[in-house]
């Protein structure tokens, strides 16, 4: 999970290490800076989920970040959600 707007908070101090599967890691960063925190193999992601659409599909759009993640990590045939929008 990559989140850069400060809205995501996770308390990791009280977690039991035996309960973690090691599959999910929370990183508070722009997706373009993810390599500074964790190594994700190229073409290894099945699904990208993002709130990339700005209001009216134009303003504050994060499409460039989603395309960056798609090109770097999405497996061939993988999905980006949401993938359609209507104005």
The first five atom37 places (N, CA, C, CB, O) and aatype in JSON, in Angstrom:
{
  "aatype": [20, 20, 20, 20, 20, 20, 20, 20, 20, 20, 20, 20, 20, 20, 20, 20, 20, 20, 20, 20, 20, 20, 20, 20, 20, 20, 20, 20, 20, 20, 20, 20, 20, 20, 20, 20, 20, 20, 20, 20, 20, 20, 20, 20, 20, 20, 20, 20, 20, 20, 20, 20, 20, 20, 20, 20, 20, 20, 20, 20, 20, 20, 20, 20, 20, 20, 20, 20, 20, 20, 20, 20, 20, 20, 20, 20, 20, 20, 20, 20, 20, 20, 20, 20, 20, 20, 20],
  "atom_mask": [
    [1, 1, 1, 1, 1],
    [1, 1, 1, 1, 1],
    [1, 1, 1, 1, 1],
    [1, 1, 1, 1, 1],
    [1, 1, 1, 1, 1],
    [1, 1, 1, 1, 1],
    [1, 1, 1, 1, 1],
    [1, 1, 1, 1, 1],
    [1, 1, 1, 1, 1],
    [1, 1, 1, 1, 1],
    [1, 1, 1, 1, 1],
    [1, 1, 1, 1, 1],
    [1, 1, 1, 1, 1],
    [1, 1, 1, 1, 1],
    [1, 1, 1, 1, 1],
    [1, 1, 1, 1, 1],
    [1, 1, 1, 1, 1],
    [1, 1, 1, 1, 1],
    [1, 1, 1, 1, 1],
    [1, 1, 1, 1, 1],
    [1, 1, 1, 1, 1],
    [1, 1, 1, 1, 1],
    [1, 1, 1, 1, 1],
    [1, 1, 1, 1, 1],
    [1, 1, 1, 1, 1],
    [1, 1, 1, 1, 1],
    [1, 1, 1, 1, 1],
    [1, 1, 1, 1, 1],
    [1, 1, 1, 1, 1],
    [1, 1, 1, 1, 1],
    [1, 1, 1, 1, 1],
    [1, 1, 1, 1, 1],
    [1, 1, 1, 1, 1],
    [1, 1, 1, 1, 1],
    [1, 1, 1, 1, 1],
    [1, 1, 1, 1, 1],
    [1, 1, 1, 1, 1],
    [1, 1, 1, 1, 1],
    [1, 1, 1, 1, 1],
    [1, 1, 1, 1, 1],
    [1, 1, 1, 1, 1],
    [1, 1, 1, 1, 1],
    [1, 1, 1, 1, 1],
    [1, 1, 1, 1, 1],
    [1, 1, 1, 1, 1],
    [1, 1, 1, 1, 1],
    [1, 1, 1, 1, 1],
    [1, 1, 1, 1, 1],
    [1, 1, 1, 1, 1],
    [1, 1, 1, 1, 1],
    [1, 1, 1, 1, 1],
    [1, 1, 1, 1, 1],
    [1, 1, 1, 1, 1],
    [1, 1, 1, 1, 1],
    [1, 1, 1, 1, 1],
    [1, 1, 1, 1, 1],
    [1, 1, 1, 1, 1],
    [1, 1, 1, 1, 1],
    [1, 1, 1, 1, 1],
    [1, 1, 1, 1, 1],
    [1, 1, 1, 1, 1],
    [1, 1, 1, 1, 1],
    [1, 1, 1, 1, 1],
    [1, 1, 1, 1, 1],
    [1, 1, 1, 1, 1],
    [1, 1, 1, 1, 1],
    [1, 1, 1, 1, 1],
    [1, 1, 1, 1, 1],
    [1, 1, 1, 1, 1],
    [1, 1, 1, 1, 1],
    [1, 1, 1, 1, 1],
    [1, 1, 1, 1, 1],
    [1, 1, 1, 1, 1],
    [1, 1, 1, 1, 1],
    [1, 1, 1, 1, 1],
    [1, 1, 1, 1, 1],
    [1, 1, 1, 1, 1],
    [1, 1, 1, 1, 1],
    [1, 1, 1, 1, 1],
    [1, 1, 1, 1, 1],
    [1, 1, 1, 1, 1],
    [1, 1, 1, 1, 1],
    [1, 1, 1, 1, 1],
    [1, 1, 1, 1, 1],
    [1, 1, 1, 1, 1],
    [1, 1, 1, 1, 1],
    [1, 1, 1, 1, 1]
  ],
  "atom_positions": [
    [[0.86, -1.17, 0.0], [0.0, 0.0, 0.0], [0.9, 1.22, 0.0], [-0.97, 0.0, 1.22], [1.77, 1.35, 0.86]],
    [[0.7, 2.1, -0.93], [1.46, 3.35, -0.99], [0.48, 4.5, -0.86], [2.29, 3.45, -2.33], [-0.5, 4.56, -1.6]],
    [[0.73, 5.39, 0.06], [-0.18, 6.52, 0.3], [0.68, 7.72, 0.64], [-1.21, 6.22, 1.43], [1.59, 7.62, 1.46]],
    [[0.4, 8.86, 0.02], [1.27, 10.02, 0.24], [0.58, 11.21, 0.89], [1.85, 10.46, -1.04], [1.24, 12.21, 1.15]],
    [[-0.72, 11.15, 1.15], [-1.4, 12.35, 1.62], [-1.57, 12.43, 3.14], [-2.74, 12.42, 0.99], [-2.28, 13.31, 3.62]],
    [[-0.94, 11.55, 3.89], [-0.99, 11.62, 5.34], [-2.27, 11.06, 5.95], [-0.83, 13.01, 5.76], [-2.41, 11.09, 7.17]],
    [[-3.19, 10.56, 5.15], [-4.45, 10.05, 5.68], [-4.31, 8.62, 6.22], [-5.51, 10.08, 4.59], [-5.12, 8.2, 7.05]],
    [[-3.33, 7.89, 5.77], [-3.17, 6.5, 6.17], [-2.27, 6.43, 7.4], [-2.59, 5.66, 5.02], [-1.15, 6.93, 7.39]],
    [[-2.77, 5.8, 8.45], [-1.98, 5.63, 9.66], [-2.08, 4.17, 10.09], [-2.46, 6.59, 10.81], [-3.17, 3.6, 10.1]],
    [[-0.97, 3.6, 10.45], [-0.95, 2.21, 10.89], [-0.13, 2.13, 12.16], [-0.36, 1.28, 9.79], [0.99, 2.64, 12.21]],
    [[-0.68, 1.5, 13.2], [0.04, 1.3, 14.45], [0.72, -0.06, 14.37], [-0.91, 1.39, 15.69], [0.05, -1.09, 14.43]],
    [[2.03, -0.07, 14.23], [2.76, -1.33, 14.09], [3.44, -1.76, 15.37], [3.77, -1.21, 12.99], [3.94, -2.89, 15.43]],
    [[3.5, -0.92, 16.39], [4.23, -1.26, 17.61], [3.6, -2.41, 18.38], [4.33, -0.06, 18.5], [4.33, -3.21, 18.97]],
    [[2.28, -2.52, 18.4], [1.61, -3.52, 19.2], [1.24, -4.78, 18.42], [0.38, -2.94, 19.81], [0.55, -5.64, 18.96]],
    [[1.67, -4.89, 17.19], [1.31, -6.06, 16.4], [2.15, -7.26, 16.79], [1.48, -5.76, 14.9], [3.34, -7.14, 17.09]],
    [[1.51, -8.41, 16.79], [2.2, -9.67, 17.05], [2.89, -10.09, 15.76], [1.21, -10.78, 17.55], [2.23, -10.3, 14.75]],
    [[4.23, -10.22, 15.77], [4.95, -10.59, 14.54], [4.47, -11.9, 13.93], [6.42, -10.68, 14.81], [4.57, -12.09, 12.72]],
    [[3.94, -12.8, 14.77], [3.46, -14.08, 14.26], [2.18, -13.99, 13.47], [3.26, -15.02, 15.39], [1.82, -14.94, 12.77]],
    [[1.49, -12.86, 13.55], [0.23, -12.68, 12.83], [0.41, -12.06, 11.45], [-0.71, -11.83, 13.64], [-0.54, -12.0, 10.68]],
    [[1.59, -11.62, 11.14], [1.84, -10.97, 9.86], [2.23, -12.0, 8.81], [2.94, -9.9, 9.99], [3.08, -12.86, 9.06]],
    [[1.61, -11.92, 7.65], [1.94, -12.85, 6.57], [3.1, -12.34, 5.74], [0.73, -13.08, 5.68], [3.66, -13.09, 4.93]],
    [[3.47, -11.06, 5.92], [4.55, -10.49, 5.12], [4.13, -10.07, 3.74], [5.66, -11.47, 5.02], [4.98, -9.68, 2.94]],
    [[2.85, -10.12, 3.42], [2.37, -9.8, 2.09], [2.1, -8.3, 1.94], [1.12, -10.58, 1.78], [2.34, -7.74, 0.87]],
    [[1.61, -7.66, 2.99], [1.24, -6.25, 2.89], [2.25, -5.4, 3.65], [-0.18, -6.01, 3.44], [2.56, -5.67, 4.81]],
    [[2.75, -4.37, 2.99], [3.63, -3.4, 3.62], [3.06, -2.03, 3.32], [5.11, -3.54, 3.11], [2.73, -1.72, 2.17]],
    [[2.95, -1.2, 4.34], [2.4, 0.15, 4.18], [3.56, 1.12, 4.04], [1.49, 0.53, 5.38], [4.46, 1.14, 4.88]],
    [[3.54, 1.93, 2.98], [4.57, 2.93, 2.73], [3.88, 4.26, 2.5], [5.47, 2.53, 1.51], [3.04, 4.39, 1.61]],
    [[4.23, 5.26, 3.3], [3.66, 6.6, 3.12], [4.62, 7.39, 2.24], [3.43, 7.33, 4.5], [5.56, 8.0, 2.73]],
    [[4.37, 7.37, 0.94], [5.28, 7.97, -0.03], [4.58, 8.09, -1.37], [6.58, 7.13, -0.16], [3.54, 7.47, -1.61]],
    [[5.16, 8.9, -2.24], [4.72, 8.9, -3.63], [5.18, 7.58, -4.26], [5.3, 10.14, -4.42], [6.24, 7.06, -3.91]],
    [[4.39, 7.05, -5.17], [4.73, 5.77, -5.79], [6.06, 5.86, -6.55], [3.61, 5.33, -6.74], [6.78, 4.87, -6.66]],
    [[6.38, 7.04, -7.06], [7.65, 7.21, -7.78], [8.86, 7.05, -6.86], [7.69, 8.59, -8.44], [9.96, 6.79, -7.34]],
    [[8.67, 7.2, -5.55], [9.76, 7.07, -4.57], [9.75, 5.73, -3.85], [9.67, 8.18, -3.56], [10.53, 5.53, -2.92]],
    [[8.9, 4.81, -4.25], [8.74, 3.54, -3.55], [10.03, 2.75, -3.43], [7.71, 2.7, -4.26], [10.26, 2.1, -2.4]],
    [[10.88, 2.78, -4.44], [12.13, 2.02, -4.41], [13.05, 2.41, -3.26], [12.87, 2.2, -5.71], [13.94, 1.64, -2.9]],
    [[12.86, 3.58, -2.67], [13.66, 3.99, -1.52], [13.29, 3.21, -0.26], [13.5, 5.48, -1.27], [14.08, 3.15, 0.68]],
    [[12.1, 2.6, -0.24], [11.59, 1.96, 0.97], [11.47, 0.44, 0.85], [10.25, 2.52, 1.31], [11.68, -0.28, 1.83]],
    [[11.15, -0.05, -0.32], [10.94, -1.48, -0.51], [11.25, -1.83, -1.97], [9.48, -1.9, -0.14], [11.01, -1.02, -2.87]],
    [[11.79, -3.01, -2.19], [12.09, -3.45, -3.55], [10.92, -4.3, -4.06], [13.42, -4.25, -3.6], [10.6, -5.34, -3.5]],
    [[10.3, -3.84, -5.12], [9.2, -4.56, -5.76], [9.71, -5.03, -7.12], [7.91, -3.66, -5.9], [10.09, -4.2, -7.95]],
    [[9.71, -6.34, -7.36], [10.19, -6.83, -8.66], [9.34, -6.3, -9.81], [10.19, -8.36, -8.68], [8.12, -6.14, -9.67]],
    [[9.98, -6.03, -10.94], [9.26, -5.57, -12.13], [8.24, -6.62, -12.56], [10.24, -5.27, -13.29], [8.47, -7.82, -12.42]],
    [[7.11, -6.15, -13.07], [6.03, -7.01, -13.58], [5.57, -8.04, -12.55], [6.5, -7.73, -14.84], [5.35, -9.2, -12.9]],
    [[5.43, -7.62, -11.29], [5.06, -8.56, -10.23], [3.71, -8.26, -9.58], [6.12, -8.57, -9.18], [3.29, -8.99, -8.68]],
    [[3.02, -7.21, -10.01], [1.76, -6.81, -9.38], [0.59, -7.24, -10.26], [1.73, -5.28, -9.14], [0.58, -6.97, -11.46]],
    [[-0.4, -7.91, -9.66], [-1.58, -8.36, -10.4], [-2.61, -7.24, -10.58], [-2.23, -9.53, -9.69], [-3.22, -7.13, -11.64]],
    [[-2.8, -6.41, -9.53], [-3.83, -5.38, -9.56], [-3.31, -4.11, -8.91], [-5.11, -5.87, -8.84], [-2.75, -4.15, -7.82]],
    [[-3.49, -2.98, -9.59], [-3.2, -1.66, -9.02], [-4.53, -1.01, -8.68], [-2.35, -0.77, -10.0], [-5.39, -0.88, -9.55]],
    [[-4.69, -0.59, -7.44], [-5.9, 0.11, -7.02], [-5.49, 1.52, -6.63], [-6.63, -0.62, -5.83], [-4.6, 1.7, -5.8]],
    [[-6.14, 2.52, -7.23], [-5.74, 3.89, -6.98], [-6.93, 4.83, -7.11], [-4.63, 4.31, -7.93], [-7.84, 4.58, -7.9]],
    [[-6.91, 5.9, -6.33], [-7.9, 6.96, -6.5], [-7.27, 8.03, -7.41], [-8.33, 7.57, -5.11], [-7.12, 9.18, -7.01]],
    [[-6.92, 7.63, -8.6], [-6.14, 8.47, -9.51], [-6.94, 9.58, -10.17], [-5.52, 7.63, -10.57], [-6.37, 10.54, -10.67]],
    [[-8.26, 9.46, -10.19], [-9.08, 10.45, -10.88], [-9.32, 11.67, -10.0], [-10.42, 9.83, -11.3], [-9.75, 11.53, -8.86]],
    [[-9.04, 12.83, -10.52], [-9.36, 14.06, -9.81], [-10.83, 14.39, -9.99], [-8.47, 15.23, -10.3], [-11.54, 13.69, -10.7]],
    [[-11.29, 15.44, -9.35], [-12.69, 15.81, -9.52], [-12.9, 16.26, -10.96], [-13.11, 16.93, -8.52], [-12.04, 16.92, -11.56]],
    [[-14.05, 15.89, -11.51], [-14.38, 16.09, -12.93], [-13.38, 15.38, -13.84], [-14.42, 17.59, -13.27], [-13.25, 15.75, -15.01]],
    [[-12.69, 14.41, -13.33], [-11.69, 13.61, -14.06], [-10.5, 14.41, -14.55], [-12.34, 12.93, -15.23], [-9.7, 13.9, -15.34]],
    [[-10.35, 15.64, -14.11], [-9.3, 16.5, -14.64], [-8.37, 17.03, -13.55], [-9.91, 17.65, -15.39], [-7.15, 16.85, -13.63]],
    [[-8.93, 17.68, -12.56], [-8.14, 18.39, -11.58], [-7.57, 17.44, -10.53], [-8.99, 19.47, -10.9], [-8.25, 16.51, -10.1]],
    [[-6.35, 17.66, -10.14], [-5.64, 16.84, -9.15], [-5.51, 15.39, -9.6], [-6.37, 16.9, -7.82], [-5.41, 14.5, -8.76]],
    [[-5.5, 15.14, -10.87], [-5.37, 13.78, -11.39], [-3.99, 13.22, -11.07], [-5.62, 13.76, -12.9], [-2.99, 13.92, -11.15]],
    [[-3.96, 11.95, -10.71], [-2.71, 11.26, -10.43], [-2.42, 10.23, -11.53], [-2.77, 10.57, -9.05], [-1.72, 9.24, -11.29]],
    [[-2.95, 10.46, -12.72], [-2.79, 9.5, -13.81], [-1.33, 9.22, -14.1], [-3.47, 10.01, -15.05], [-0.97, 8.07, -14.35]],
    [[-0.48, 10.22, -14.07], [0.94, 9.98, -14.37], [1.57, 9.02, -13.36], [1.72, 11.31, -14.37], [2.42, 8.21, -13.74]],
    [[1.17, 9.08, -12.1], [1.69, 8.15, -11.09], [1.2, 6.73, -11.35], [1.28, 8.61, -9.68], [1.95, 5.77, -11.19]],
    [[-0.07, 6.59, -11.74], [-0.61, 5.27, -12.04], [0.08, 4.67, -13.26], [-2.13, 5.34, -12.28], [0.4, 3.48, -13.28]],
    [[0.32, 5.49, -14.28], [1.02, 5.0, -15.48], [2.45, 4.6, -15.15], [1.01, 6.06, -16.58], [2.96, 3.62, -15.7]],
    [[3.1, 5.34, -14.26], [4.45, 4.98, -13.8], [4.43, 3.6, -13.15], [5.0, 6.05, -12.81], [5.24, 2.74, -13.48]],
    [[3.49, 3.39, -12.22], [3.38, 2.11, -11.52], [3.01, 0.99, -12.49], [2.33, 2.19, -10.39], [3.55, -0.11, -12.41]],
    [[2.1, 1.27, -13.42], [1.71, 0.27, -14.42], [2.91, -0.19, -15.23], [0.63, 0.83, -15.35], [3.16, -1.39, -15.38]],
    [[3.66, 0.77, -15.75], [4.78, 0.44, -16.62], [5.89, -0.3, -15.87], [5.34, 1.7, -17.24], [6.6, -1.12, -16.47]],
    [[6.04, -0.03, -14.6], [7.13, -0.63, -13.83], [6.75, -1.97, -13.19], [7.59, 0.33, -12.76], [7.56, -2.9, -13.21]],
    [[5.54, -2.08, -12.63], [5.24, -3.23, -11.79], [4.08, -4.11, -12.23], [4.96, -2.77, -10.44], [4.02, -5.27, -11.83]],
    [[3.15, -3.62, -13.05], [1.97, -4.41, -13.39], [2.33, -5.57, -14.31], [0.9, -3.52, -14.04], [3.03, -5.39, -15.31]],
    [[1.84, -6.76, -13.95], [2.05, -7.94, -14.79], [1.32, -7.77, -16.11], [1.59, -9.22, -14.06], [0.3, -7.08, -16.15]],
    [[1.8, -8.39, -17.18], [1.03, -8.38, -18.43], [-0.36, -8.98, -18.18], [1.78, -9.18, -19.55], [-0.47, -10.06, -17.58]],
    [[-1.39, -8.3, -18.62], [-2.75, -8.76, -18.37], [-3.3, -8.35, -17.02], [-2.81, -10.24, -18.5], [-4.44, -8.68, -16.69]],
    [[-2.51, -7.62, -16.22], [-2.96, -7.16, -14.91], [-4.02, -6.08, -15.04], [-1.78, -6.63, -14.09], [-4.28, -5.58, -16.14]],
    [[-4.63, -5.72, -13.92], [-5.74, -4.76, -13.93], [-5.4, -3.51, -13.14], [-7.0, -5.41, -13.37], [-4.67, -3.56, -12.15]],
    [[-5.95, -2.38, -13.59], [-5.9, -1.12, -12.87], [-7.34, -0.78, -12.49], [-5.23, 0.04, -13.73], [-8.22, -0.73, -13.35]],
    [[-7.58, -0.56, -11.21], [-8.92, -0.25, -10.74], [-8.94, 1.08, -10.01], [-9.44, -1.36, -9.82], [-8.06, 1.33, -9.18]],
    [[-9.91, 1.94, -10.27], [-10.89, 1.84, -11.34], [-10.22, 2.04, -12.7], [-12.01, 2.86, -11.15], [-9.17, 2.67, -12.81]],
    [[-10.86, 1.5, -13.73], [-10.28, 1.59, -15.07], [-11.14, 2.35, -16.06], [-10.02, 0.21, -15.6], [-10.74, 2.55, -17.2]],
    [[-12.32, 2.78, -15.65], [-13.19, 3.58, -16.52], [-13.85, 4.69, -15.7], [-14.26, 2.69, -17.2], [-13.95, 4.61, -14.48]],
    [[-14.3, 5.7, -16.4], [-14.99, 6.81, -15.75], [-15.9, 7.49, -16.77], [-13.99, 7.83, -15.14], [-15.67, 7.41, -17.97]],
    [[-16.93, 8.15, -16.27], [-17.87, 8.88, -17.11], [-18.06, 10.27, -16.53], [-19.22, 8.14, -17.24], [-18.27, 10.42, -15.33]],
    [[-17.98, 11.27, -17.39], [-18.22, 12.64, -16.94], [-19.69, 12.94, -17.06], [-17.38, 13.67, -17.75], [-20.13, 14.04, -16.74]]
  ]
}
